[in-house]
Amino acid sequence: MELSQVTPAVWQLAFPVGHVHFVRLPDGYGLIDTAVPGSAPAILDALTRLGGRPEDLRQIVLTHSHIDHMGSAADLVEATGARVLAGAMDAPFIRGTAPEPQPEYTAPEHALHEQIMVGFAEADVLPPRHVPVDVELHDGDTVDGWGEPVHVLHVPGHTPGSIALHLPSSGVLFPGDNIATAEGRAILGPFNVDREQAIASFRRLASLDVEALCVPHGEPVLKGASEVLRAATPENDWV
């Protein structure tokens, strides 16, 4: 898997579905999302390439509960001992104590979902294993141990408990699946449980001062992300 540097402290590990991001911490590394089940070996290999050991992975932040984000969390926790952080409203889905709500698909989203499911079947992707959530995150919280302020934003719509992480000092935004990129544009992420709520969350994130946009799907925006976000028209996406 390709490992590329986004900022001096952030790297993207690209997967066919659901990129993950490493963040260098003062005492190790943090990980944003974990890709689909079976991705742990590739993630640990990337950690080694960054000069880290399994025990250097301190935190795993899950932006939401979908399979391509929490899929390898349980395996990584077993291999590293990392703590898991996630949005409070998605924590029951990640732990497996409540059923995950299903998205409401538009016609283009339904076609894309069917295509992805075929790909998962061909790749023998297993169902995700549930994992304990050590820290439940709420809107306005901060994440400790990163060496700079990390602001948590509750951005519901894609899932009830979706979160984004904003690092204002370095101008980095991890939006989760609320935002994707395609053909140089920022677009609304598909497969939302509440489309209107997702659009409102997109607009909230687009109001931030952001230089680098680290999306799970699509190419990262390495500079001038605020301009890209404010030019977006999420109301017109996936219709």
PDB file of C-alpha atoms in Angstrom:
ATOM      1  CA  MET A   1       0.000   0.000   0.000  1.00  0.00           C
ATOM      2  CA  GLU A   2       1.244   3.489  -0.843  1.00  0.00           C
ATOM      3  CA  LEU A   3       2.350   5.579   2.135  1.00  0.00           C
ATOM      4  CA  SER A   4       2.526   9.288   1.338  1.00  0.00           C
ATOM      5  CA  GLN A   5       3.312  12.304   3.480  1.00  0.00           C
ATOM      6  CA  VAL A   6       0.572  14.928   3.750  1.00  0.00           C
ATOM      7  CA  THR A   7       2.193  17.286   6.285  1.00  0.00           C
ATOM      8  CA  PRO A   8       5.424  17.026   8.321  1.00  0.00           C
ATOM      9  CA  ALA A   9       3.492  15.023  10.936  1.00  0.00           C
ATOM     10  CA  VAL A  10       0.743  13.282   8.903  1.00  0.00           C
ATOM     11  CA  TRP A  11       0.901  10.368   6.441  1.00  0.00           C
ATOM     12  CA  GLN A  12      -1.821   8.741   4.359  1.00  0.00           C
ATOM     13  CA  LEU A  13      -1.837   4.992   3.811  1.00  0.00           C
ATOM     14  CA  ALA A  14      -3.996   4.463   0.741  1.00  0.00           C
ATOM     15  CA  PHE A  15      -6.323   1.466   0.507  1.00  0.00           C
ATOM     16  CA  PRO A  16      -8.708   0.576  -2.329  1.00  0.00           C
ATOM     17  CA  VAL A  17     -11.562   1.480   0.056  1.00  0.00           C
ATOM     18  CA  GLY A  18     -10.986   3.708   3.081  1.00  0.00           C
ATOM     19  CA  HIS A  19      -7.594   5.383   3.476  1.00  0.00           C
ATOM     20  CA  VAL A  20      -6.089   5.643   6.957  1.00  0.00           C
ATOM     21  CA  HIS A  21      -3.845   8.352   8.372  1.00  0.00           C
ATOM     22  CA  PHE A  22      -0.898   8.214  10.746  1.00  0.00           C
ATOM     23  CA  VAL A  23      -0.092  11.193  12.954  1.00  0.00           C
ATOM     24  CA  ARG A  24       3.268  11.536  14.695  1.00  0.00           C
ATOM     25  CA  LEU A  25       2.723  12.132  18.416  1.00  0.00           C
ATOM     26  CA  PRO A  26       5.327  13.238  20.972  1.00  0.00           C
ATOM     27  CA  ASP A  27       5.520   9.655  22.286  1.00  0.00           C
ATOM     28  CA  GLY A  28       4.578   7.552  19.258  1.00  0.00           C
ATOM     29  CA  TYR A  29       1.844   7.564  16.647  1.00  0.00           C
ATOM     30  CA  GLY A  30      -1.886   8.020  16.359  1.00  0.00           C
ATOM     31  CA  LEU A  31      -4.045   6.378  13.704  1.00  0.00           C
ATOM     32  CA  ILE A  32      -7.201   7.795  12.140  1.00  0.00           C
ATOM     33  CA  ASP A  33      -9.454   4.872  11.117  1.00  0.00           C
ATOM     34  CA  THR A  34      -8.363   1.311  10.330  1.00  0.00           C
ATOM     35  CA  ALA A  35      -9.725   0.344   6.869  1.00  0.00           C
ATOM     36  CA  VAL A  36     -11.593  -2.913   6.201  1.00  0.00           C
ATOM     37  CA  PRO A  37     -11.071  -6.162   8.127  1.00  0.00           C
ATOM     38  CA  GLY A  38      -7.774  -7.784   7.231  1.00  0.00           C
ATOM     39  CA  SER A  39      -5.886  -4.491   6.862  1.00  0.00           C
ATOM     40  CA  ALA A  40      -3.921  -4.694  10.121  1.00  0.00           C
ATOM     41  CA  PRO A  41      -0.773  -6.298   8.577  1.00  0.00           C
ATOM     42  CA  ALA A  42      -0.489  -3.505   5.995  1.00  0.00           C
ATOM     43  CA  ILE A  43      -1.032  -0.852   8.673  1.00  0.00           C
ATOM     44  CA  LEU A  44       1.603  -2.376  10.957  1.00  0.00           C
ATOM     45  CA  ASP A  45       4.017  -2.625   8.014  1.00  0.00           C
ATOM     46  CA  ALA A  46       3.475   1.081   7.320  1.00  0.00           C
ATOM     47  CA  LEU A  47       4.134   1.845  10.983  1.00  0.00           C
ATOM     48  CA  THR A  48       7.446   0.006  10.660  1.00  0.00           C
ATOM     49  CA  ARG A  49       8.307   2.029   7.562  1.00  0.00           C
ATOM     50  CA  LEU A  50       7.730   5.179   9.617  1.00  0.00           C
ATOM     51  CA  GLY A  51      10.240   3.905  12.166  1.00  0.00           C
ATOM     52  CA  GLY A  52       7.688   2.780  14.737  1.00  0.00           C
ATOM     53  CA  ARG A  53       7.044  -0.470  16.564  1.00  0.00           C
ATOM     54  CA  PRO A  54       3.609  -1.927  17.322  1.00  0.00           C
ATOM     55  CA  GLU A  55       3.747  -0.612  20.889  1.00  0.00           C
ATOM     56  CA  ASP A  56       4.352   2.897  19.514  1.00  0.00           C
ATOM     57  CA  LEU A  57       0.754   3.084  18.261  1.00  0.00           C
ATOM     58  CA  ARG A  58      -0.864   4.970  21.139  1.00  0.00           C
ATOM     59  CA  GLN A  59      -4.299   5.955  19.883  1.00  0.00           C
ATOM     60  CA  ILE A  60      -6.786   4.788  17.264  1.00  0.00           C
ATOM     61  CA  VAL A  61      -9.432   7.394  16.486  1.00  0.00           C
ATOM     62  CA  LEU A  62     -12.458   5.995  14.642  1.00  0.00           C
ATOM     63  CA  THR A  63     -14.335   8.721  12.803  1.00  0.00           C
ATOM     64  CA  HIS A  64     -17.403   6.476  12.641  1.00  0.00           C
ATOM     65  CA  SER A  65     -18.640   2.910  12.775  1.00  0.00           C
ATOM     66  CA  HIS A  66     -18.621   1.741   9.141  1.00  0.00           C
ATOM     67  CA  ILE A  67     -16.717  -1.396   8.116  1.00  0.00           C
ATOM     68  CA  ASP A  68     -14.040   0.477   6.139  1.00  0.00           C
ATOM     69  CA  HIS A  69     -13.201   2.593   9.185  1.00  0.00           C
ATOM     70  CA  MET A  70     -13.489   0.290  12.206  1.00  0.00           C
ATOM     71  CA  GLY A  71     -12.819  -2.913  10.292  1.00  0.00           C
ATOM     72  CA  SER A  72      -9.314  -3.669  11.582  1.00  0.00           C
ATOM     73  CA  ALA A  73      -9.510  -1.887  14.939  1.00  0.00           C
ATOM     74  CA  ALA A  74      -9.841  -5.049  17.044  1.00  0.00           C
ATOM     75  CA  ASP A  75      -6.812  -6.667  15.378  1.00  0.00           C
ATOM     76  CA  LEU A  76      -4.732  -3.534  15.845  1.00  0.00           C
ATOM     77  CA  VAL A  77      -5.668  -3.203  19.503  1.00  0.00           C
ATOM     78  CA  GLU A  78      -4.587  -6.798  20.083  1.00  0.00           C
ATOM     79  CA  ALA A  79      -1.280  -6.183  18.295  1.00  0.00           C
ATOM     80  CA  THR A  80      -0.426  -2.801  19.816  1.00  0.00           C
ATOM     81  CA  GLY A  81      -2.411  -2.110  22.977  1.00  0.00           C
ATOM     82  CA  ALA A  82      -3.576   1.212  21.531  1.00  0.00           C
ATOM     83  CA  ARG A  83      -6.576   2.987  23.045  1.00  0.00           C
ATOM     84  CA  VAL A  84      -9.684   3.437  20.890  1.00  0.00           C
ATOM     85  CA  LEU A  85     -11.443   6.804  20.704  1.00  0.00           C
ATOM     86  CA  ALA A  86     -14.745   7.335  18.880  1.00  0.00           C
ATOM     87  CA  GLY A  87     -17.814   9.523  18.783  1.00  0.00           C
ATOM     88  CA  ALA A  88     -20.133   8.837  21.701  1.00  0.00           C
ATOM     89  CA  MET A  89     -23.205   8.175  19.552  1.00  0.00           C
ATOM     90  CA  ASP A  90     -21.370   5.638  17.370  1.00  0.00           C
ATOM     91  CA  ALA A  91     -19.677   3.882  20.307  1.00  0.00           C
ATOM     92  CA  PRO A  92     -22.531   1.346  20.785  1.00  0.00           C
ATOM     93  CA  PHE A  93     -22.260   0.297  17.109  1.00  0.00           C
ATOM     94  CA  ILE A  94     -18.487  -0.093  17.387  1.00  0.00           C
ATOM     95  CA  ARG A  95     -18.807  -2.104  20.603  1.00  0.00           C
ATOM     96  CA  GLY A  96     -21.603  -4.209  19.107  1.00  0.00           C
ATOM     97  CA  THR A  97     -24.134  -3.353  21.813  1.00  0.00           C
ATOM     98  CA  ALA A  98     -26.607  -1.726  19.389  1.00  0.00           C
ATOM     99  CA  PRO A  99     -27.470  -2.284  15.712  1.00  0.00           C
ATOM    100  CA  GLU A 100     -25.967   0.173  13.266  1.00  0.00           C
ATOM    101  CA  PRO A 101     -28.567   2.323  11.433  1.00  0.00           C
ATOM    102  CA  GLN A 102     -28.708   1.827   7.685  1.00  0.00           C
ATOM    103  CA  PRO A 103     -28.066   4.618   5.181  1.00  0.00           C
ATOM    104  CA  GLU A 104     -30.776   5.977   2.925  1.00  0.00           C
ATOM    105  CA  TYR A 105     -29.393   5.542  -0.594  1.00  0.00           C
ATOM    106  CA  THR A 106     -30.018   7.767  -3.571  1.00  0.00           C
ATOM    107  CA  ALA A 107     -30.040   5.923  -6.905  1.00  0.00           C
ATOM    108  CA  PRO A 108     -26.366   6.729  -7.681  1.00  0.00           C
ATOM    109  CA  GLU A 109     -25.383   5.734  -4.142  1.00  0.00           C
ATOM    110  CA  HIS A 110     -27.230   2.435  -4.447  1.00  0.00           C
ATOM    111  CA  ALA A 111     -25.315   1.598  -7.647  1.00  0.00           C
ATOM    112  CA  LEU A 112     -22.003   2.485  -6.000  1.00  0.00           C
ATOM    113  CA  HIS A 113     -22.849   0.429  -2.914  1.00  0.00           C
ATOM    114  CA  GLU A 114     -23.617  -2.633  -5.036  1.00  0.00           C
ATOM    115  CA  GLN A 115     -20.282  -2.218  -6.825  1.00  0.00           C
ATOM    116  CA  ILE A 116     -18.408  -1.994  -3.517  1.00  0.00           C
ATOM    117  CA  MET A 117     -20.191  -5.063  -2.128  1.00  0.00           C
ATOM    118  CA  VAL A 118     -19.168  -7.069  -5.195  1.00  0.00           C
ATOM    119  CA  GLY A 119     -15.569  -5.974  -4.632  1.00  0.00           C
ATOM    120  CA  PHE A 120     -15.735  -6.984  -0.968  1.00  0.00           C
ATOM    121  CA  ALA A 121     -17.088 -10.408  -1.909  1.00  0.00           C
ATOM    122  CA  GLU A 122     -14.360 -10.947  -4.501  1.00  0.00           C
ATOM    123  CA  ALA A 123     -11.718  -9.950  -1.934  1.00  0.00           C
ATOM    124  CA  ASP A 124     -13.246 -12.182   0.772  1.00  0.00           C
ATOM    125  CA  VAL A 125     -13.618  -9.242   3.171  1.00  0.00           C
ATOM    126  CA  LEU A 126     -14.888 -10.593   6.492  1.00  0.00           C
ATOM    127  CA  PRO A 127     -17.394  -8.857   8.785  1.00  0.00           C
ATOM    128  CA  PRO A 128     -15.734  -6.511  11.273  1.00  0.00           C
ATOM    129  CA  ARG A 129     -14.995  -7.601  14.820  1.00  0.00           C
ATOM    130  CA  HIS A 130     -16.410  -5.298  17.448  1.00  0.00           C
ATOM    131  CA  VAL A 131     -13.999  -3.564  19.778  1.00  0.00           C
ATOM    132  CA  PRO A 132     -14.245  -1.695  23.100  1.00  0.00           C
ATOM    133  CA  VAL A 133     -14.222   2.102  22.933  1.00  0.00           C
ATOM    134  CA  ASP A 134     -11.937   3.499  25.634  1.00  0.00           C
ATOM    135  CA  VAL A 135     -12.848   7.166  25.189  1.00  0.00           C
ATOM    136  CA  GLU A 136     -16.190   8.496  23.943  1.00  0.00           C
ATOM    137  CA  LEU A 137     -15.790  11.832  22.187  1.00  0.00           C
ATOM    138  CA  HIS A 138     -18.302  14.693  22.118  1.00  0.00           C
ATOM    139  CA  ASP A 139     -18.534  17.958  20.242  1.00  0.00           C
ATOM    140  CA  GLY A 140     -16.093  20.462  21.717  1.00  0.00           C
ATOM    141  CA  ASP A 141     -13.804  17.848  23.280  1.00  0.00           C
ATOM    142  CA  THR A 142     -10.060  17.916  22.740  1.00  0.00           C
ATOM    143  CA  VAL A 143      -7.801  14.901  22.174  1.00  0.00           C
ATOM    144  CA  ASP A 144      -4.818  14.775  24.491  1.00  0.00           C
ATOM    145  CA  GLY A 145      -1.268  13.715  23.729  1.00  0.00           C
ATOM    146  CA  TRP A 146      -0.871  15.104  20.201  1.00  0.00           C
ATOM    147  CA  GLY A 147       1.554  17.934  20.920  1.00  0.00           C
ATOM    148  CA  GLU A 148      -0.914  20.492  19.522  1.00  0.00           C
ATOM    149  CA  PRO A 149      -4.600  21.262  20.058  1.00  0.00           C
ATOM    150  CA  VAL A 150      -6.986  18.740  18.483  1.00  0.00           C
ATOM    151  CA  HIS A 151     -10.621  19.827  18.381  1.00  0.00           C
ATOM    152  CA  VAL A 152     -13.404  17.237  18.109  1.00  0.00           C
ATOM    153  CA  LEU A 153     -16.457  18.154  16.049  1.00  0.00           C
ATOM    154  CA  HIS A 154     -19.609  16.064  16.101  1.00  0.00           C
ATOM    155  CA  VAL A 155     -20.692  16.000  12.451  1.00  0.00           C
ATOM    156  CA  PRO A 156     -23.784  13.769  12.283  1.00  0.00           C
ATOM    157  CA  GLY A 157     -25.530  12.732   9.109  1.00  0.00           C
ATOM    158  CA  HIS A 158     -23.228  10.113   7.661  1.00  0.00           C
ATOM    159  CA  THR A 159     -23.768   8.188  10.895  1.00  0.00           C
ATOM    160  CA  PRO A 160     -25.342   9.493  14.117  1.00  0.00           C
ATOM    161  CA  GLY A 161     -21.976   9.760  15.872  1.00  0.00           C
ATOM    162  CA  SER A 162     -19.603  10.763  13.077  1.00  0.00           C
ATOM    163  CA  ILE A 163     -16.754  12.992  14.214  1.00  0.00           C
ATOM    164  CA  ALA A 164     -14.122  15.165  12.557  1.00  0.00           C
ATOM    165  CA  LEU A 165     -10.786  16.263  13.989  1.00  0.00           C
ATOM    166  CA  HIS A 166      -9.511  19.803  13.404  1.00  0.00           C
ATOM    167  CA  LEU A 167      -5.920  20.777  14.162  1.00  0.00           C
ATOM    168  CA  PRO A 168      -6.066  24.588  13.925  1.00  0.00           C
ATOM    169  CA  SER A 169      -2.367  25.182  14.620  1.00  0.00           C
ATOM    170  CA  SER A 170      -1.278  23.147  11.599  1.00  0.00           C
ATOM    171  CA  GLY A 171      -4.437  23.750   9.557  1.00  0.00           C
ATOM    172  CA  VAL A 172      -5.278  20.055   9.164  1.00  0.00           C
ATOM    173  CA  LEU A 173      -8.787  18.588   9.010  1.00  0.00           C
ATOM    174  CA  PHE A 174      -9.748  14.914   9.217  1.00  0.00           C
ATOM    175  CA  PRO A 175     -13.421  15.059   8.141  1.00  0.00           C
ATOM    176  CA  GLY A 176     -14.288  11.365   8.206  1.00  0.00           C
ATOM    177  CA  ASP A 177     -16.744  10.325   5.520  1.00  0.00           C
ATOM    178  CA  ASN A 178     -18.662  13.580   5.634  1.00  0.00           C
ATOM    179  CA  ILE A 179     -16.335  14.853   2.897  1.00  0.00           C
ATOM    180  CA  ALA A 180     -14.681  13.059  -0.013  1.00  0.00           C
ATOM    181  CA  THR A 181     -12.778  14.376  -3.016  1.00  0.00           C
ATOM    182  CA  ALA A 182     -13.195  13.661  -6.715  1.00  0.00           C
ATOM    183  CA  GLU A 183     -11.669  15.356  -9.749  1.00  0.00           C
ATOM    184  CA  GLY A 184     -10.169  18.093  -7.608  1.00  0.00           C
ATOM    185  CA  ARG A 185     -13.448  18.923  -5.875  1.00  0.00           C
ATOM    186  CA  ALA A 186     -14.682  18.353  -2.348  1.00  0.00           C
ATOM    187  CA  ILE A 187     -17.949  16.424  -2.431  1.00  0.00           C
ATOM    188  CA  LEU A 188     -20.461  15.101   0.049  1.00  0.00           C
ATOM    189  CA  GLY A 189     -19.613  11.593   1.161  1.00  0.00           C
ATOM    190  CA  PRO A 190     -22.233   9.014   0.075  1.00  0.00           C
ATOM    191  CA  PHE A 191     -24.244   6.512   2.161  1.00  0.00           C
ATOM    192  CA  ASN A 192     -25.714   8.873   4.767  1.00  0.00           C
ATOM    193  CA  VAL A 193     -28.336   8.010   7.372  1.00  0.00           C
ATOM    194  CA  ASP A 194     -29.597  11.619   7.167  1.00  0.00           C
ATOM    195  CA  ARG A 195     -28.658  13.489   3.993  1.00  0.00           C
ATOM    196  CA  GLU A 196     -29.793  16.944   5.127  1.00  0.00           C
ATOM    197  CA  GLN A 197     -27.928  16.587   8.393  1.00  0.00           C
ATOM    198  CA  ALA A 198     -24.824  15.467   6.487  1.00  0.00           C
ATOM    199  CA  ILE A 199     -25.019  18.549   4.256  1.00  0.00           C
ATOM    200  CA  ALA A 200     -25.275  20.794   7.335  1.00  0.00           C
ATOM    201  CA  SER A 201     -22.240  19.061   8.826  1.00  0.00           C
ATOM    202  CA  PHE A 202     -20.356  19.542   5.545  1.00  0.00           C
ATOM    203  CA  ARG A 203     -21.123  23.268   5.646  1.00  0.00           C
ATOM    204  CA  ARG A 204     -19.916  23.472   9.239  1.00  0.00           C
ATOM    205  CA  LEU A 205     -16.588  21.899   8.303  1.00  0.00           C
ATOM    206  CA  ALA A 206     -16.301  24.126   5.229  1.00  0.00           C
ATOM    207  CA  SER A 207     -16.419  27.195   7.490  1.00  0.00           C
ATOM    208  CA  LEU A 208     -13.168  26.220   9.216  1.00  0.00           C
ATOM    209  CA  ASP A 209      -9.745  27.627   8.389  1.00  0.00           C
ATOM    210  CA  VAL A 210      -8.091  24.597   6.769  1.00  0.00           C
ATOM    211  CA  GLU A 211      -4.923  24.195   4.734  1.00  0.00           C
ATOM    212  CA  ALA A 212      -4.766  20.373   4.386  1.00  0.00           C
ATOM    213  CA  LEU A 213      -7.811  18.105   4.013  1.00  0.00           C
ATOM    214  CA  CYS A 214      -7.189  14.424   4.840  1.00  0.00           C
ATOM    215  CA  VAL A 215     -10.104  12.490   3.365  1.00  0.00           C
ATOM    216  CA  PRO A 216     -10.704   8.728   3.693  1.00  0.00           C
ATOM    217  CA  HIS A 217     -11.921   8.523   0.082  1.00  0.00           C
ATOM    218  CA  GLY A 218     -10.215  10.390  -2.739  1.00  0.00           C
ATOM    219  CA  GLU A 219      -7.017  12.396  -2.916  1.00  0.00           C
ATOM    220  CA  PRO A 220      -5.924  14.667  -0.057  1.00  0.00           C
ATOM    221  CA  VAL A 221      -5.954  18.417  -0.550  1.00  0.00           C
ATOM    222  CA  LEU A 222      -2.443  19.493   0.423  1.00  0.00           C
ATOM    223  CA  LYS A 223      -2.893  23.270   0.351  1.00  0.00           C
ATOM    224  CA  GLY A 224      -5.701  25.776   0.097  1.00  0.00           C
ATOM    225  CA  ALA A 225      -8.317  23.347   1.387  1.00  0.00           C
ATOM    226  CA  SER A 226     -10.564  26.123   2.694  1.00  0.00           C
ATOM    227  CA  GLU A 227     -11.059  27.467  -0.819  1.00  0.00           C
ATOM    228  CA  VAL A 228     -11.838  23.986  -2.131  1.00  0.00           C
ATOM    229  CA  LEU A 229     -14.367  23.379   0.647  1.00  0.00           C
ATOM    230  CA  ARG A 230     -16.118  26.713   0.226  1.00  0.00           C
ATOM    231  CA  ALA A 231     -16.460  26.148  -3.511  1.00  0.00           C
ATOM    232  CA  ALA A 232     -18.239  22.830  -2.915  1.00  0.00           C
ATOM    233  CA  THR A 233     -21.937  22.261  -3.608  1.00  0.00           C
ATOM    234  CA  PRO A 234     -22.829  19.237  -1.452  1.00  0.00           C
ATOM    235  CA  GLU A 235     -26.560  19.739  -2.098  1.00  0.00           C
ATOM    236  CA  ASN A 236     -25.960  18.691  -5.717  1.00  0.00           C
ATOM    237  CA  ASP A 237     -23.890  15.582  -5.003  1.00  0.00           C
ATOM    238  CA  TRP A 238     -25.264  12.017  -5.357  1.00  0.00           C
ATOM    239  CA  VAL A 239     -28.636  13.083  -6.763  1.00  0.00           C
TER     240      VAL A 239
END
